[in-house]
Amino acid sequence: MDAELNRRRIIAIARAAFADVGLDLPMREIARRAGLGIATVHRHFPARTDLVTAALAELVAECREDMQASLDEPDPWRALSGAVHSFAEHRLQDRGLNEALFGSHPAAAAFAVDRREQARAMEQLVDRAREAGAVRPDVTVEDVRVCLGAIASFRLAHSATDLQRLVELLLIGLAADDSTSPGISARLHRTHRQAIP
């Protein structure tokens, strides 16, 4: 039991450290932050890549749960916008891991299937939203990916409020206008105003 608790603690500390400092943080520093000896950390994760992979596995599992919640949401606009908001939240909370997952880090290769499944799920959300008239008729999944790319490349030196503002502006750009989907633009603009201090 203690071994499993230590493993979970190491992963939790590593996720926070990777978000704060990046993936290059020395294993010894992760051990120090976890209040454990370096030998204990290496027993669970012999190499840094093993620890990054374990942390990524937790992140991917959370993203999978978020996407399933969006797929289960009956309202097509809430489903799509919820998925975009979840992506932005992980951008804030798991900066280093997100960069690894969507970059060229060797640990990301283990999650290629998950990324393809997420991409297919996003296509479903976009198709549903377009069929329901919740987004502009010319919106494609590529447009949404451009929005996600903008979120992923957002400089986190800015505040979380600035990222939220970016998300709302991107969603306003995707949403159908009042003539095709009454109420959606109004709801977006209301949410956007509330997000601005």
CSV table of C-alpha atoms in Angstrom, one decimal:
chain,number,residue,atom,x,y,z
A,1,MET,CA,0.0,0.0,0.0
A,2,ASP,CA,2.8,2.4,0.9
A,3,ALA,CA,4.5,1.7,-2.4
A,4,GLU,CA,1.3,2.5,-4.3
A,5,LEU,CA,0.8,5.7,-2.3
A,6,ASN,CA,4.4,6.7,-3.0
A,7,ARG,CA,3.9,6.1,-6.7
A,8,ARG,CA,0.8,8.2,-6.8
A,9,ARG,CA,2.5,11.0,-4.9
A,10,ILE,CA,5.5,11.0,-7.2
A,11,ILE,CA,3.2,11.3,-10.3
A,12,ALA,CA,1.1,14.1,-8.7
A,13,ILE,CA,4.2,16.0,-7.7
A,14,ALA,CA,5.7,15.5,-11.1
A,15,ARG,CA,2.6,16.7,-12.9
A,16,ALA,CA,2.7,19.9,-10.8
A,17,ALA,CA,6.4,20.3,-11.4
A,18,PHE,CA,6.2,19.7,-15.1
A,19,ALA,CA,3.5,22.4,-15.3
A,20,ASP,CA,5.5,24.8,-13.3
A,21,VAL,CA,9.0,24.3,-14.6
A,22,GLY,CA,8.8,21.9,-17.6
A,23,LEU,CA,9.9,18.4,-18.4
A,24,ASP,CA,13.6,19.0,-17.8
A,25,LEU,CA,13.3,19.3,-14.1
A,26,PRO,CA,15.8,16.9,-12.5
A,27,MET,CA,14.5,13.7,-11.0
A,28,ARG,CA,16.3,14.6,-7.7
A,29,GLU,CA,14.2,17.8,-7.5
A,30,ILE,CA,11.0,15.8,-8.0
A,31,ALA,CA,12.1,13.5,-5.2
A,32,ARG,CA,12.8,16.5,-3.0
A,33,ARG,CA,9.4,18.0,-3.7
A,34,ALA,CA,7.7,14.7,-3.0
A,35,GLY,CA,9.6,14.3,0.3
A,36,LEU,CA,11.1,11.0,-0.8
A,37,GLY,CA,14.6,9.7,-1.5
A,38,ILE,CA,15.9,9.6,-5.1
A,39,ALA,CA,16.2,5.8,-4.8
A,40,THR,CA,12.5,5.5,-4.1
A,41,VAL,CA,11.7,7.6,-7.1
A,42,HIS,CA,14.0,5.5,-9.3
A,43,ARG,CA,12.5,2.3,-8.0
A,44,HIS,CA,9.1,3.3,-9.4
A,45,PHE,CA,10.4,5.2,-12.4
A,46,PRO,CA,13.9,4.1,-13.5
A,47,ALA,CA,14.2,6.8,-16.2
A,48,ARG,CA,12.6,10.2,-16.6
A,49,THR,CA,10.7,9.0,-19.7
A,50,ASP,CA,9.0,6.4,-17.5
A,51,LEU,CA,7.8,9.1,-15.2
A,52,VAL,CA,6.7,11.4,-18.1
A,53,THR,CA,4.8,8.4,-19.6
A,54,ALA,CA,3.0,7.7,-16.3
A,55,ALA,CA,2.0,11.3,-15.9
A,56,LEU,CA,0.9,11.5,-19.5
A,57,ALA,CA,-1.2,8.3,-18.9
A,58,GLU,CA,-3.1,10.2,-16.1
A,59,LEU,CA,-3.6,13.2,-18.3
A,60,VAL,CA,-4.8,11.2,-21.3
A,61,ALA,CA,-7.3,9.3,-19.0
A,62,GLU,CA,-8.7,12.6,-17.8
A,63,CYS,CA,-8.9,14.0,-21.4
A,64,ARG,CA,-10.7,10.8,-22.4
A,65,GLU,CA,-13.2,11.3,-19.5
A,66,ASP,CA,-13.7,14.9,-20.5
A,67,MET,CA,-14.4,14.0,-24.2
A,68,GLN,CA,-16.8,11.3,-23.1
A,69,ALA,CA,-18.7,13.8,-21.1
A,70,SER,CA,-18.9,16.1,-24.1
A,71,LEU,CA,-20.2,13.2,-26.3
A,72,ASP,CA,-22.8,12.4,-23.7
A,73,GLU,CA,-24.0,16.0,-23.5
A,74,PRO,CA,-27.3,16.2,-25.5
A,75,ASP,CA,-26.9,19.9,-26.4
A,76,PRO,CA,-24.6,20.1,-29.4
A,77,TRP,CA,-23.3,23.6,-28.6
A,78,ARG,CA,-22.6,22.8,-24.9
A,79,ALA,CA,-20.9,19.6,-26.0
A,80,LEU,CA,-18.5,21.3,-28.4
A,81,SER,CA,-17.8,24.4,-26.3
A,82,GLY,CA,-17.3,22.2,-23.3
A,83,ALA,CA,-14.6,20.2,-25.1
A,84,VAL,CA,-12.8,23.4,-26.1
A,85,HIS,CA,-13.0,24.7,-22.5
A,86,SER,CA,-11.6,21.4,-21.2
A,87,PHE,CA,-8.7,21.6,-23.6
A,88,ALA,CA,-7.9,25.1,-22.3
A,89,GLU,CA,-8.1,24.0,-18.7
A,90,HIS,CA,-5.5,21.2,-19.4
A,91,ARG,CA,-3.4,23.8,-21.2
A,92,LEU,CA,-3.3,25.8,-17.9
A,93,GLN,CA,-2.9,22.8,-15.5
A,94,ASP,CA,-0.6,20.5,-17.5
A,95,ARG,CA,1.6,22.8,-19.6
A,96,GLY,CA,4.6,20.6,-19.8
A,97,LEU,CA,2.7,17.4,-20.4
A,98,ASN,CA,0.5,19.0,-23.1
A,99,GLU,CA,3.6,20.1,-24.9
A,100,ALA,CA,5.0,16.6,-24.7
A,101,LEU,CA,1.7,15.0,-25.8
A,102,PHE,CA,1.3,17.2,-28.8
A,103,GLY,CA,5.0,17.6,-29.6
A,104,SER,CA,7.9,15.2,-30.4
A,105,HIS,CA,8.6,13.9,-26.9
A,106,PRO,CA,9.4,10.1,-27.1
A,107,ALA,CA,6.8,9.4,-24.4
A,108,ALA,CA,4.0,10.7,-26.6
A,109,ALA,CA,4.3,7.8,-29.0
A,110,ALA,CA,2.5,5.5,-26.6
A,111,PHE,CA,-0.6,7.6,-26.9
A,112,ALA,CA,-1.0,7.8,-30.6
A,113,VAL,CA,-4.2,5.7,-30.6
A,114,ASP,CA,-5.7,7.9,-27.9
A,115,ARG,CA,-5.0,11.0,-29.9
A,116,ARG,CA,-6.6,9.5,-33.0
A,117,GLU,CA,-9.7,8.6,-30.9
A,118,GLN,CA,-9.9,12.1,-29.5
A,119,ALA,CA,-9.6,13.5,-33.0
A,120,ARG,CA,-12.5,11.3,-34.2
A,121,ALA,CA,-14.6,12.3,-31.2
A,122,MET,CA,-14.0,16.0,-32.0
A,123,GLU,CA,-15.2,15.4,-35.6
A,124,GLN,CA,-18.4,13.9,-34.1
A,125,LEU,CA,-18.9,17.0,-31.9
A,126,VAL,CA,-18.3,19.4,-34.8
A,127,ASP,CA,-20.7,17.4,-37.1
A,128,ARG,CA,-23.4,17.4,-34.5
A,129,ALA,CA,-23.0,21.1,-33.8
A,130,ARG,CA,-23.2,21.9,-37.6
A,131,GLU,CA,-26.2,19.7,-38.2
A,132,ALA,CA,-28.0,21.4,-35.3
A,133,GLY,CA,-27.2,24.9,-36.6
A,134,ALA,CA,-25.2,25.6,-33.5
A,135,VAL,CA,-22.1,26.7,-35.5
A,136,ARG,CA,-21.7,28.5,-38.8
A,137,PRO,CA,-22.5,26.1,-41.7
A,138,ASP,CA,-19.0,26.5,-43.1
A,139,VAL,CA,-17.3,25.5,-39.9
A,140,THR,CA,-15.2,22.3,-40.2
A,141,VAL,CA,-13.2,20.2,-37.7
A,142,GLU,CA,-10.1,21.8,-39.2
A,143,ASP,CA,-11.4,25.2,-38.1
A,144,VAL,CA,-11.8,23.8,-34.5
A,145,ARG,CA,-8.3,22.4,-34.7
A,146,VAL,CA,-7.0,25.8,-35.6
A,147,CYS,CA,-8.7,27.2,-32.5
A,148,LEU,CA,-7.2,24.4,-30.3
A,149,GLY,CA,-3.8,25.3,-31.8
A,150,ALA,CA,-4.2,28.9,-30.9
A,151,ILE,CA,-5.1,27.8,-27.3
A,152,ALA,CA,-2.1,25.4,-27.2
A,153,SER,CA,0.3,28.2,-28.4
A,154,PHE,CA,-1.0,30.8,-26.0
A,155,ARG,CA,1.8,32.3,-23.9
A,156,LEU,CA,1.0,31.4,-20.3
A,157,ALA,CA,3.0,34.4,-19.1
A,158,HIS,CA,-0.4,36.0,-19.5
A,159,SER,CA,-3.2,35.4,-16.9
A,160,ALA,CA,-5.7,32.6,-16.9
A,161,THR,CA,-8.3,35.3,-17.5
A,162,ASP,CA,-6.6,36.2,-20.7
A,163,LEU,CA,-6.7,32.6,-21.9
A,164,GLN,CA,-10.4,32.4,-21.0
A,165,ARG,CA,-11.0,35.6,-23.0
A,166,LEU,CA,-9.2,33.9,-26.0
A,167,VAL,CA,-11.4,30.8,-25.7
A,168,GLU,CA,-14.6,32.9,-25.6
A,169,LEU,CA,-13.5,34.9,-28.6
A,170,LEU,CA,-12.7,31.7,-30.6
A,171,LEU,CA,-16.1,30.2,-29.7
A,172,ILE,CA,-17.9,33.4,-30.8
A,173,GLY,CA,-16.1,33.0,-34.1
A,174,LEU,CA,-17.4,29.4,-34.5
A,175,ALA,CA,-21.0,30.0,-33.3
A,176,ALA,CA,-23.8,30.5,-35.7
A,177,ASP,CA,-25.3,34.0,-35.8
A,178,ASP,CA,-28.6,34.8,-34.3
A,179,SER,CA,-30.4,34.3,-37.6
A,180,THR,CA,-29.4,30.6,-37.8
A,181,SER,CA,-29.3,29.7,-34.2
A,182,PRO,CA,-31.3,32.0,-31.9
A,183,GLY,CA,-29.8,32.6,-28.5
A,184,ILE,CA,-26.3,31.0,-29.0
A,185,SER,CA,-24.5,34.3,-29.8
A,186,ALA,CA,-26.3,36.0,-27.0
A,187,ARG,CA,-25.2,33.3,-24.5
A,188,LEU,CA,-21.6,33.5,-25.8
A,189,HIS,CA,-21.5,37.3,-25.5
A,190,ARG,CA,-22.9,37.1,-22.0
A,191,THR,CA,-20.3,34.5,-21.0
A,192,HIS,CA,-17.6,36.6,-22.6
A,193,ARG,CA,-18.5,39.7,-20.8
A,194,GLN,CA,-18.5,37.8,-17.5
A,195,ALA,CA,-15.0,36.5,-18.3
A,196,ILE,CA,-13.6,40.0,-18.7
A,197,PRO,CA,-12.6,41.7,-15.4
